[in-house]
Amino acid sequence: MIDRRAVRVEVLLLLGVSLGRSAILSVLAIIDRLTYVKPLSEQTATLNPSVTPDRPWLDLAYQLTYAALGFVAPLLAVYLLRRDHEEWRLGVRPASDLGWGAGLAALIGLPGLGLVWVAQELGVSARIVPEALGTRWWSVPVLILAALQNGVLEEIVMIAYLLTRLRDLEWGWWPAIVTSAAIRGSYHLYQGFGGFVGNFVMGLIFGWFYRRTNRVMPLIVAHTILDIVSFVGYALLKDHLAFLR
């Protein structure tokens, strides 16, 4: 029998050192943006900034370290799930995962681009800069690694782990999915309200998919594809398309 009190504490602690912490900091960030001298629409949110642009070797070390540390929380989540649910598996099916992942990425990505544009036109989002690593030889591989890390972290922690744990606490499916989606949206608030809405909707769709299939790998694939297109696409095209500058 699962100890519900222990599960509540576990959930709060895991979120507190990972995406829950990011949500709290993001709420503070949007308050900062809204009370800043410049309007929100004139501010910039950089997703993959350079840390030490004058020392590329150290910048690479920072980027790789950040990416590596980002895998710790999902690994812990998998460990905790397997401890209490021995039957739980990632269930890797390469062809199926890629197919479903690509389909989900298209479903979410195309309307998402429109939402970003509308939010910026309405002045409720900052200008999003997907990367600022420069043209170093390692920039694209690092961006791909960052995209993979984001997909693994968010989908394992927010979908596979959190929904399973909330179900352990006897939450209904939809209250659990909405809660997960709200947290997902919250840790994107630093981008503005467009980031919140887009990621909240994404969380609802991903939560529904997990409920229907009990599979998280297609969600990891979809999230990774979306971020690769955003990060790498921007890096490759920003000098050629004026509206990206």
CSV table of C-alpha atoms in Angstrom, one decimal, residues 2-242:
chain,number,residue,atom,x,y,z
A,2,ILE,CA,1.3,3.5,-0.9
A,3,ASP,CA,1.8,5.9,1.9
A,4,ARG,CA,-0.1,9.0,0.7
A,5,ARG,CA,1.6,11.4,3.1
A,6,ALA,CA,5.0,10.2,1.9
A,7,VAL,CA,3.9,10.7,-1.7
A,8,ARG,CA,2.7,14.2,-1.0
A,9,VAL,CA,6.0,15.1,0.5
A,10,GLU,CA,7.9,13.4,-2.3
A,11,VAL,CA,6.0,15.3,-5.0
A,12,LEU,CA,6.6,18.7,-3.3
A,13,LEU,CA,10.3,17.9,-2.9
A,14,LEU,CA,10.8,16.7,-6.4
A,15,LEU,CA,9.0,19.7,-7.9
A,16,GLY,CA,10.8,22.0,-5.5
A,17,VAL,CA,14.2,21.0,-6.9
A,18,SER,CA,13.0,21.0,-10.5
A,19,LEU,CA,10.1,22.5,-12.5
A,20,GLY,CA,8.1,23.7,-9.4
A,21,ARG,CA,11.1,25.8,-8.5
A,22,SER,CA,11.2,27.1,-12.1
A,23,ALA,CA,7.5,28.0,-11.9
A,24,ILE,CA,8.0,30.1,-8.7
A,25,LEU,CA,11.0,31.9,-10.2
A,26,SER,CA,9.0,32.4,-13.5
A,27,VAL,CA,6.1,34.0,-11.6
A,28,LEU,CA,8.6,36.5,-10.0
A,29,ALA,CA,10.1,37.1,-13.4
A,30,ILE,CA,6.8,38.1,-15.0
A,31,ILE,CA,6.1,40.4,-12.0
A,32,ASP,CA,9.5,42.0,-12.7
A,33,ARG,CA,8.7,42.3,-16.4
A,34,LEU,CA,5.3,43.9,-15.7
A,35,THR,CA,6.6,46.4,-13.3
A,36,TYR,CA,9.7,47.3,-15.4
A,37,VAL,CA,10.1,50.7,-17.1
A,38,LYS,CA,9.7,49.1,-20.6
A,39,PRO,CA,6.5,47.6,-21.8
A,40,LEU,CA,6.4,43.8,-21.9
A,41,SER,CA,6.3,43.7,-25.7
A,42,GLU,CA,9.6,45.7,-25.8
A,43,GLN,CA,11.4,43.2,-23.6
A,44,THR,CA,13.4,40.1,-24.7
A,45,ALA,CA,13.3,36.5,-23.3
A,46,THR,CA,16.4,34.6,-24.3
A,47,LEU,CA,16.0,30.8,-24.0
A,48,ASN,CA,19.6,29.6,-24.6
A,49,PRO,CA,21.9,32.4,-23.7
A,50,SER,CA,25.7,32.4,-23.8
A,51,VAL,CA,27.2,32.4,-20.3
A,52,THR,CA,30.8,33.5,-21.0
A,53,PRO,CA,30.8,34.7,-24.7
A,54,ASP,CA,34.4,35.9,-24.4
A,55,ARG,CA,35.6,32.4,-23.4
A,56,PRO,CA,34.0,29.8,-25.7
A,57,TRP,CA,35.7,26.8,-24.0
A,58,LEU,CA,34.2,27.8,-20.6
A,59,ASP,CA,30.8,28.6,-22.2
A,60,LEU,CA,30.7,25.1,-23.7
A,61,ALA,CA,31.5,23.6,-20.3
A,62,TYR,CA,28.6,25.6,-18.8
A,63,GLN,CA,26.2,24.5,-21.5
A,64,LEU,CA,27.1,20.8,-21.2
A,65,THR,CA,26.9,21.0,-17.4
A,66,TYR,CA,23.5,22.7,-17.4
A,67,ALA,CA,22.2,20.0,-19.9
A,68,ALA,CA,23.6,17.1,-17.8
A,69,LEU,CA,22.2,18.4,-14.5
A,70,GLY,CA,18.8,18.8,-16.3
A,71,PHE,CA,18.6,15.0,-16.6
A,72,VAL,CA,18.9,14.4,-12.8
A,73,ALA,CA,15.3,15.2,-11.9
A,74,PRO,CA,13.8,12.9,-14.5
A,75,LEU,CA,16.1,10.1,-13.6
A,76,LEU,CA,15.0,10.5,-10.0
A,77,ALA,CA,11.4,10.6,-11.1
A,78,VAL,CA,11.9,7.3,-13.0
A,79,TYR,CA,13.6,5.7,-10.0
A,80,LEU,CA,10.7,6.7,-7.7
A,81,LEU,CA,8.1,5.5,-10.1
A,82,ARG,CA,9.8,2.1,-10.5
A,83,ARG,CA,10.2,1.8,-6.8
A,84,ASP,CA,6.4,1.9,-6.2
A,85,HIS,CA,5.2,0.8,-9.6
A,86,GLU,CA,7.3,-2.1,-10.7
A,87,GLU,CA,5.3,-2.5,-13.9
A,88,TRP,CA,6.0,1.0,-15.0
A,89,ARG,CA,8.2,1.3,-18.1
A,90,LEU,CA,9.2,4.0,-20.5
A,91,GLY,CA,8.0,1.6,-23.2
A,92,VAL,CA,10.4,2.6,-26.0
A,93,ARG,CA,9.0,1.7,-29.5
A,94,PRO,CA,11.2,3.7,-31.9
A,95,ALA,CA,9.0,3.7,-35.1
A,96,SER,CA,5.8,4.3,-33.2
A,97,ASP,CA,7.3,6.9,-30.9
A,98,LEU,CA,8.7,8.8,-33.8
A,99,GLY,CA,5.5,8.7,-35.8
A,100,TRP,CA,3.3,9.8,-32.9
A,101,GLY,CA,5.9,12.4,-31.7
A,102,ALA,CA,6.1,14.0,-35.2
A,103,GLY,CA,2.3,14.1,-35.4
A,104,LEU,CA,2.0,15.7,-32.0
A,105,ALA,CA,4.7,18.2,-32.8
A,106,ALA,CA,2.9,19.3,-36.0
A,107,LEU,CA,-0.4,19.5,-34.1
A,108,ILE,CA,1.1,21.8,-31.5
A,109,GLY,CA,3.9,23.6,-33.3
A,110,LEU,CA,2.0,25.2,-36.2
A,111,PRO,CA,-0.8,26.8,-34.0
A,112,GLY,CA,1.9,27.6,-31.5
A,113,LEU,CA,3.7,29.8,-33.9
A,114,GLY,CA,0.5,31.7,-34.6
A,115,LEU,CA,-0.1,32.1,-30.8
A,116,VAL,CA,3.4,33.5,-30.3
A,117,TRP,CA,2.8,36.1,-33.1
A,118,VAL,CA,-0.6,37.1,-31.8
A,119,ALA,CA,0.7,37.4,-28.2
A,120,GLN,CA,3.5,39.7,-29.3
A,121,GLU,CA,1.2,41.8,-31.4
A,122,LEU,CA,-1.2,42.2,-28.4
A,123,GLY,CA,1.8,43.2,-26.3
A,124,VAL,CA,1.3,40.4,-23.7
A,125,SER,CA,4.5,38.6,-24.4
A,126,ALA,CA,8.2,39.5,-24.6
A,127,ARG,CA,10.1,39.0,-27.8
A,128,ILE,CA,11.4,35.4,-27.6
A,129,VAL,CA,15.0,34.8,-28.8
A,130,PRO,CA,15.4,31.0,-28.9
A,131,GLU,CA,19.2,31.0,-28.7
A,132,ALA,CA,22.1,33.4,-28.4
A,133,LEU,CA,25.1,31.1,-28.5
A,134,GLY,CA,26.8,32.6,-31.6
A,135,THR,CA,28.3,30.7,-34.5
A,136,ARG,CA,30.6,28.4,-32.7
A,137,TRP,CA,31.2,24.9,-34.0
A,138,TRP,CA,29.4,23.4,-31.0
A,139,SER,CA,26.3,25.7,-31.0
A,140,VAL,CA,24.0,23.4,-33.0
A,141,PRO,CA,24.9,20.2,-31.1
A,142,VAL,CA,24.4,22.0,-27.8
A,143,LEU,CA,21.0,23.3,-28.9
A,144,ILE,CA,20.0,19.8,-29.9
A,145,LEU,CA,21.1,18.5,-26.5
A,146,ALA,CA,19.2,21.3,-24.8
A,147,ALA,CA,16.1,20.4,-26.7
A,148,LEU,CA,16.4,16.7,-25.7
A,149,GLN,CA,17.0,17.6,-22.1
A,150,ASN,CA,13.9,19.8,-22.1
A,151,GLY,CA,11.8,17.0,-23.5
A,152,VAL,CA,13.0,14.4,-21.1
A,153,LEU,CA,12.8,16.7,-18.0
A,154,GLU,CA,9.3,18.1,-18.7
A,155,GLU,CA,7.5,15.1,-20.0
A,156,ILE,CA,8.9,12.6,-17.5
A,157,VAL,CA,8.4,14.9,-14.5
A,158,MET,CA,5.2,16.8,-15.5
A,159,ILE,CA,3.4,13.9,-17.3
A,160,ALA,CA,4.7,10.4,-16.4
A,161,TYR,CA,5.7,11.2,-12.8
A,162,LEU,CA,3.2,13.9,-11.7
A,163,LEU,CA,0.1,12.3,-13.2
A,164,THR,CA,1.0,8.9,-11.8
A,165,ARG,CA,1.6,10.4,-8.3
A,166,LEU,CA,-1.6,12.4,-8.3
A,167,ARG,CA,-3.5,9.3,-9.3
A,168,ASP,CA,-1.8,7.5,-6.4
A,169,LEU,CA,-3.3,10.3,-4.3
A,170,GLU,CA,-6.7,9.4,-5.8
A,171,TRP,CA,-7.1,12.6,-7.9
A,172,GLY,CA,-9.3,12.3,-10.9
A,173,TRP,CA,-7.6,12.3,-14.3
A,174,TRP,CA,-8.8,15.8,-15.4
A,175,PRO,CA,-7.9,17.6,-12.2
A,176,ALA,CA,-4.5,16.0,-12.4
A,177,ILE,CA,-4.0,16.9,-16.0
A,178,VAL,CA,-5.2,20.5,-15.5
A,179,THR,CA,-2.9,20.9,-12.5
A,180,SER,CA,0.1,19.6,-14.5
A,181,ALA,CA,-0.7,21.8,-17.4
A,182,ALA,CA,-1.0,24.9,-15.1
A,183,ILE,CA,2.4,24.2,-13.6
A,184,ARG,CA,3.8,23.8,-17.1
A,185,GLY,CA,2.4,27.1,-18.2
A,186,SER,CA,3.6,28.8,-15.0
A,187,TYR,CA,7.3,28.0,-15.6
A,188,HIS,CA,7.0,29.6,-19.0
A,189,LEU,CA,5.6,32.8,-17.7
A,190,TYR,CA,9.0,34.5,-17.9
A,191,GLN,CA,8.2,34.6,-21.7
A,192,GLY,CA,5.0,36.5,-21.1
A,193,PHE,CA,1.3,35.4,-21.1
A,194,GLY,CA,1.5,33.9,-24.5
A,195,GLY,CA,4.1,31.4,-23.2
A,196,PHE,CA,1.7,30.5,-20.3
A,197,VAL,CA,-1.3,29.9,-22.6
A,198,GLY,CA,0.6,28.0,-25.3
A,199,ASN,CA,2.2,25.6,-22.8
A,200,PHE,CA,-0.9,25.2,-20.8
A,201,VAL,CA,-2.8,24.0,-23.9
A,202,MET,CA,0.2,21.8,-24.7
A,203,GLY,CA,0.0,20.3,-21.2
A,204,LEU,CA,-3.7,19.5,-21.7
A,205,ILE,CA,-3.1,17.7,-25.0
A,206,PHE,CA,-0.1,15.8,-23.7
A,207,GLY,CA,-1.9,14.8,-20.5
A,208,TRP,CA,-4.9,13.6,-22.5
A,209,PHE,CA,-2.5,11.6,-24.7
A,210,TYR,CA,-0.8,10.0,-21.7
A,211,ARG,CA,-4.2,9.1,-20.2
A,212,ARG,CA,-5.3,7.4,-23.4
A,213,THR,CA,-2.0,5.5,-24.2
A,214,ASN,CA,0.0,5.4,-20.9
A,215,ARG,CA,3.1,6.2,-23.1
A,216,VAL,CA,5.5,9.1,-22.5
A,217,MET,CA,8.1,8.5,-25.1
A,218,PRO,CA,6.0,10.0,-28.0
A,219,LEU,CA,5.7,13.1,-25.8
A,220,ILE,CA,9.4,13.3,-25.3
A,221,VAL,CA,9.9,13.0,-29.0
A,222,ALA,CA,7.3,15.6,-29.8
A,223,HIS,CA,8.8,18.1,-27.3
A,224,THR,CA,12.3,17.5,-28.5
A,225,ILE,CA,11.3,18.1,-32.2
A,226,LEU,CA,9.5,21.3,-31.3
A,227,ASP,CA,12.5,22.7,-29.4
A,228,ILE,CA,15.0,21.6,-32.1
A,229,VAL,CA,13.0,23.3,-34.8
A,230,SER,CA,12.7,26.4,-32.6
A,231,PHE,CA,16.4,26.5,-31.4
A,232,VAL,CA,18.2,25.3,-34.4
A,233,GLY,CA,15.9,26.9,-36.9
A,234,TYR,CA,16.4,30.3,-35.4
A,235,ALA,CA,20.2,29.8,-35.2
A,236,LEU,CA,20.3,28.9,-38.9
A,237,LEU,CA,17.8,31.4,-40.2
A,238,LYS,CA,18.1,34.5,-38.1
A,239,ASP,CA,20.8,36.1,-40.3
A,240,HIS,CA,18.7,35.5,-43.4
A,241,LEU,CA,15.1,36.4,-42.3
A,242,ALA,CA,14.7,40.0,-41.2
